[in-house]
């Protein structure tokens, strides 16, 4: 349900913003900088749900659930006190502090999001995932299934993956990750011989269209049906059925099923079904989009797996967190170069909401929250005025030139930054709405 998805998004953003702003708050207090406000959600137009004053700081909850903020005295941003800024700097204002202290205050929110992301990835592996499928386990049971997309790059069903970019991994998931799609050299074993498969950096376009290059064995169970496409239901397929074969050929995985249906648009296929231990066959027409109208549940084959010990959880969790940072940087560079259309890459809260599960699932919630924490850290590091990265950039300029930038310049830069961010938000919201209604 949409309500549950929205609730998950609000909870995730509340956690992320609280941790981020807490970083700024603690760093500011550490250096004796006064913090006037610490709010979760925005108290737009002065309206708030709750607040309390402790010392110099007002702590509160606003009514607009779009994030939160800390108001740091002497900081040139959208919440600054313009009258106070006209006066000489006070010792408790950020603008009176040396640049190294300003830098720590501004970077602290980003650091807190990175720490949170790492901790969440560690906990996800240790508490939820608990184990991972090994690449040896996949190779020992027939290797990969090469999708139609993967075949055009040279992969073949039965290939056994050895390395990617001359690096070997224990986890199978590391070979199927984003690193595969940004230009890679994959070594596979085929018929006893080692063969190199070159994946061009343009393959990321396939990834953005949710087209994988290869898959591993899995079973496909019918969970439900799509009301607007009654083909499967009308043919006699029922909820709980397991799809075992297509036209008499054993089905290896869900990717093979989608490939077969895409190749047989407007044709009729014989679906071999297992129901309550009995094997049945139904003729199902495929529509012109390559669909038959059922909701699948995909269960991976029970390959050899390795338990995530605490040590492995820490090692893999830390690596997974920083890989989000790395691939965000690559993706942004692709957008700047024009390789990736911005409309395919930028999402507003509307688009992000759709990523959460329609039924509350703590595993998927924490996975998305961990991802968003690292994305938030990366985005805030960008050198755009009004973002932490913009403030850090100006601190760097002042340190190099040994000249303080005027408050007037900083104020105008913040306005430009806010306009850019608002324009980006309008574009993202419009883009998501267009996708929904089209």
Short mmCIF file of C-alpha atoms in Angstrom, two decimals, residues 137-369:
data_model
loop_
_atom_site.label_atom_id
_atom_site.label_comp_id
_atom_site.label_asym_id
_atom_site.label_seq_id
_atom_site.Cartn_x
_atom_site.Cartn_y
_atom_site.Cartn_z
CA UNK A 137 28.82 -22.73 -5.09
CA UNK A 138 27.35 -21.29 -8.31
CA UNK A 139 30.20 -22.61 -10.47
CA UNK A 140 29.96 -26.11 -8.97
CA UNK A 141 26.29 -26.34 -9.93
CA UNK A 142 26.40 -25.45 -13.60
CA UNK A 143 27.46 -21.80 -13.58
CA UNK A 144 25.34 -18.88 -14.73
CA UNK A 145 22.37 -18.39 -17.01
CA UNK A 146 23.25 -15.83 -19.70
CA UNK A 147 20.32 -13.54 -20.40
CA UNK A 148 19.51 -12.25 -23.87
CA UNK A 149 21.24 -9.00 -22.88
CA UNK A 150 24.28 -10.84 -21.53
CA UNK A 151 24.57 -12.96 -24.67
CA UNK A 152 25.06 -9.87 -26.84
CA UNK A 153 28.21 -9.10 -24.82
CA UNK A 154 29.53 -12.65 -25.11
CA UNK A 155 28.27 -14.49 -22.02
CA UNK A 156 26.94 -18.03 -22.48
CA UNK A 157 24.75 -20.15 -20.24
CA UNK A 158 27.01 -22.47 -18.26
CA UNK A 159 29.87 -19.97 -17.96
CA UNK A 160 31.67 -20.12 -14.63
CA UNK A 161 32.74 -16.71 -13.41
CA UNK A 162 36.35 -16.49 -12.23
CA UNK A 163 37.21 -12.81 -11.88
CA UNK A 164 36.13 -9.30 -12.80
CA UNK A 165 38.74 -6.70 -13.72
CA UNK A 166 41.36 -9.25 -12.63
CA UNK A 167 39.94 -9.35 -9.10
CA UNK A 168 38.37 -12.42 -7.53
CA UNK A 169 35.50 -12.27 -5.04
CA UNK A 170 34.01 -14.84 -2.69
CA UNK A 171 30.43 -13.57 -2.95
CA UNK A 172 28.51 -14.22 -6.14
CA UNK A 173 26.63 -10.94 -5.64
CA UNK A 174 29.87 -8.99 -6.14
CA UNK A 175 30.03 -10.25 -9.73
CA UNK A 176 26.45 -9.21 -10.43
CA UNK A 177 26.83 -5.77 -8.83
CA UNK A 178 27.11 -2.33 -10.44
CA UNK A 179 30.87 -2.83 -11.02
CA UNK A 180 29.94 -5.14 -13.91
CA UNK A 181 28.12 -2.42 -15.83
CA UNK A 182 30.63 0.44 -15.92
CA UNK A 183 33.15 -1.18 -18.23
CA UNK A 184 34.61 -4.49 -17.06
CA UNK A 185 36.66 -7.46 -18.12
CA UNK A 186 35.13 -10.71 -16.88
CA UNK A 187 37.10 -13.94 -16.91
CA UNK A 188 34.92 -17.04 -17.23
CA UNK A 189 35.58 -20.73 -17.59
CA UNK A 190 33.83 -22.22 -20.61
CA UNK A 191 34.22 -25.85 -21.68
CA UNK A 192 37.39 -26.11 -19.63
CA UNK A 193 38.96 -23.01 -21.18
CA UNK A 194 39.35 -19.53 -19.72
CA UNK A 195 37.61 -16.90 -21.84
CA UNK A 196 37.56 -13.11 -21.43
CA UNK A 197 34.24 -11.31 -21.83
CA UNK A 198 34.45 -7.56 -22.29
CA UNK A 199 31.48 -5.55 -21.01
CA UNK A 200 31.54 -1.97 -22.38
CA UNK A 201 30.81 0.98 -20.12
CA UNK A 202 27.63 1.56 -22.12
CA UNK A 203 26.17 -1.53 -20.41
CA UNK A 204 25.02 0.69 -17.55
CA UNK A 205 22.09 1.59 -19.83
CA UNK A 206 20.97 -2.04 -19.59
CA UNK A 207 21.25 -1.89 -15.81
CA UNK A 208 19.07 1.21 -15.72
CA UNK A 209 16.44 -0.68 -17.72
CA UNK A 210 16.63 -3.50 -15.11
CA UNK A 211 18.22 -5.81 -17.66
CA UNK A 212 20.77 -8.08 -15.99
CA UNK A 213 23.56 -9.81 -17.92
CA UNK A 214 23.33 -13.13 -16.14
CA UNK A 215 21.40 -14.92 -13.42
CA UNK A 216 21.57 -18.05 -11.27
CA UNK A 217 19.16 -20.93 -10.63
CA UNK A 218 15.88 -20.09 -8.96
CA UNK A 219 12.30 -21.31 -8.73
CA UNK A 220 9.37 -19.14 -9.78
CA UNK A 221 6.15 -19.31 -7.79
CA UNK A 222 2.88 -17.58 -8.65
CA UNK A 223 1.97 -15.18 -5.83
CA UNK A 224 -0.96 -13.44 -7.50
CA UNK A 225 -2.27 -11.95 -10.72
CA UNK A 226 -2.39 -8.63 -12.56
CA UNK A 227 -6.03 -7.65 -13.05
CA UNK A 228 -5.39 -5.83 -16.32
CA UNK A 229 -3.62 -8.85 -17.88
CA UNK A 230 -5.80 -11.95 -17.25
CA UNK A 231 -3.90 -14.32 -19.57
CA UNK A 232 -2.33 -16.54 -16.90
CA UNK A 233 -5.43 -16.69 -14.71
CA UNK A 234 -7.78 -17.38 -17.61
CA UNK A 235 -5.51 -20.20 -18.80
CA UNK A 236 -5.98 -22.03 -15.48
CA UNK A 237 -2.84 -21.10 -13.57
CA UNK A 238 -3.49 -20.64 -9.84
CA UNK A 239 -1.84 -18.90 -6.91
CA UNK A 240 0.83 -21.13 -5.38
CA UNK A 241 1.72 -22.83 -8.68
CA UNK A 242 5.43 -23.32 -9.35
CA UNK A 243 6.53 -22.86 -12.97
CA UNK A 244 8.79 -25.81 -13.81
CA UNK A 245 9.13 -25.69 -17.59
CA UNK A 246 8.27 -23.79 -20.78
CA UNK A 247 7.42 -25.76 -23.94
CA UNK A 248 8.87 -28.88 -22.32
CA UNK A 249 12.23 -27.26 -21.44
CA UNK A 250 13.19 -27.06 -17.76
CA UNK A 251 13.15 -23.49 -16.46
CA UNK A 252 16.46 -22.45 -14.90
CA UNK A 253 15.53 -19.09 -13.40
CA UNK A 254 13.18 -16.13 -13.54
CA UNK A 255 15.41 -14.28 -16.03
CA UNK A 256 15.03 -17.17 -18.47
CA UNK A 257 11.25 -16.96 -18.11
CA UNK A 258 11.21 -13.23 -18.91
CA UNK A 259 13.56 -13.77 -21.87
CA UNK A 260 11.32 -16.50 -23.30
CA UNK A 261 8.19 -14.38 -22.93
CA UNK A 262 9.87 -11.36 -24.55
CA UNK A 263 10.89 -13.57 -27.48
CA UNK A 264 7.36 -14.96 -27.84
CA UNK A 265 5.11 -11.89 -27.84
CA UNK A 266 1.63 -12.71 -29.18
CA UNK A 267 2.48 -16.44 -29.13
CA UNK A 268 1.14 -19.21 -26.92
CA UNK A 269 3.51 -21.12 -24.62
CA UNK A 270 3.07 -24.43 -22.80
CA UNK A 271 3.69 -23.81 -19.09
CA UNK A 272 4.68 -26.85 -17.04
CA UNK A 273 3.26 -26.32 -13.55
CA UNK A 274 3.79 -28.08 -10.23
CA UNK A 275 0.69 -27.95 -8.02
CA UNK A 276 0.40 -29.91 -4.76
CA UNK A 277 3.03 -32.36 -5.99
CA UNK A 278 1.31 -32.98 -9.33
CA UNK A 279 2.73 -31.87 -12.70
CA UNK A 280 0.27 -30.08 -14.99
CA UNK A 281 0.51 -28.22 -18.29
CA UNK A 282 -1.35 -25.11 -19.44
CA UNK A 283 -1.30 -23.23 -22.73
CA UNK A 284 -0.88 -19.53 -21.93
CA UNK A 285 -1.01 -16.74 -24.54
CA UNK A 286 1.68 -14.05 -24.16
CA UNK A 287 0.51 -10.49 -24.84
CA UNK A 288 2.21 -7.94 -27.10
CA UNK A 289 4.35 -6.69 -24.19
CA UNK A 290 5.76 -10.13 -23.42
CA UNK A 291 3.66 -10.60 -20.28
CA UNK A 292 1.06 -13.08 -19.05
CA UNK A 293 -0.14 -11.19 -15.97
CA UNK A 294 1.12 -12.87 -12.81
CA UNK A 295 3.06 -11.68 -9.75
CA UNK A 296 6.12 -13.89 -9.17
CA UNK A 297 7.93 -14.95 -6.02
CA UNK A 298 11.51 -15.88 -6.87
CA UNK A 299 13.35 -18.26 -4.55
CA UNK A 300 17.05 -18.80 -5.20
CA UNK A 301 18.41 -22.33 -5.47
CA UNK A 302 20.09 -23.58 -2.29
CA UNK A 303 23.70 -23.08 -3.29
CA UNK A 304 26.67 -23.48 -0.96
CA UNK A 305 26.76 -20.44 1.27
CA UNK A 306 29.01 -18.89 3.91
CA UNK A 307 27.76 -17.46 7.20
CA UNK A 308 28.27 -13.77 7.85
CA UNK A 309 30.33 -13.84 11.03
CA UNK A 310 30.74 -10.55 12.88
CA UNK A 311 34.16 -10.12 11.26
CA UNK A 312 32.83 -10.79 7.76
CA UNK A 313 29.83 -8.52 8.41
CA UNK A 314 32.16 -5.67 9.37
CA UNK A 315 34.44 -6.25 6.39
CA UNK A 316 31.71 -6.66 3.76
CA UNK A 317 29.40 -4.07 5.32
CA UNK A 318 32.09 -1.38 5.26
CA UNK A 319 33.01 -2.23 1.67
CA UNK A 320 29.39 -2.26 0.51
CA UNK A 321 28.79 1.16 2.08
CA UNK A 322 31.75 2.81 0.38
CA UNK A 323 30.91 1.15 -2.94
CA UNK A 324 27.63 3.10 -2.89
CA UNK A 325 29.77 6.26 -2.64
CA UNK A 326 31.98 5.09 -5.51
CA UNK A 327 29.15 4.19 -7.86
CA UNK A 328 27.32 7.43 -7.04
CA UNK A 329 30.41 9.32 -8.19
CA UNK A 330 30.61 7.29 -11.41
CA UNK A 331 26.90 7.76 -12.06
CA UNK A 332 27.11 11.52 -11.54
CA UNK A 333 30.05 11.77 -13.92
CA UNK A 334 28.02 9.86 -16.53
CA UNK A 335 25.16 12.33 -16.14
CA UNK A 336 27.53 15.30 -16.50
CA UNK A 337 29.05 13.77 -19.64
CA UNK A 338 25.58 13.19 -21.06
CA UNK A 339 25.94 9.40 -21.14
CA UNK A 340 22.98 8.97 -18.80
CA UNK A 341 19.83 11.08 -19.33
CA UNK A 342 19.04 13.03 -16.17
CA UNK A 343 15.38 12.03 -16.47
CA UNK A 344 16.38 8.38 -16.03
CA UNK A 345 18.58 9.02 -13.00
CA UNK A 346 17.06 11.69 -10.77
CA UNK A 347 14.18 10.89 -8.44
CA UNK A 348 12.12 12.96 -6.04
CA UNK A 349 10.57 11.61 -2.82
CA UNK A 350 7.73 10.36 -5.05
CA UNK A 351 10.09 8.07 -6.96
CA UNK A 352 12.00 7.03 -3.84
CA UNK A 353 8.74 6.07 -2.11
CA UNK A 354 8.09 3.44 -4.79
CA UNK A 355 11.34 1.69 -3.83
CA UNK A 356 9.99 0.75 -0.42
CA UNK A 357 8.03 -2.49 -0.02
CA UNK A 358 4.20 -2.16 -0.15
CA UNK A 359 4.09 -4.34 2.98
CA UNK A 360 6.26 -3.38 5.93
CA UNK A 361 9.49 -5.36 5.78
CA UNK A 362 12.29 -4.40 8.16
CA UNK A 363 14.98 -6.07 6.06
CA UNK A 364 14.21 -4.09 2.90
CA UNK A 365 13.56 -0.95 5.00
CA UNK A 366 17.03 -1.02 6.54
CA UNK A 367 18.68 -1.89 3.22
CA UNK A 368 17.11 1.18 1.60
CA UNK A 369 17.84 3.35 4.64
#
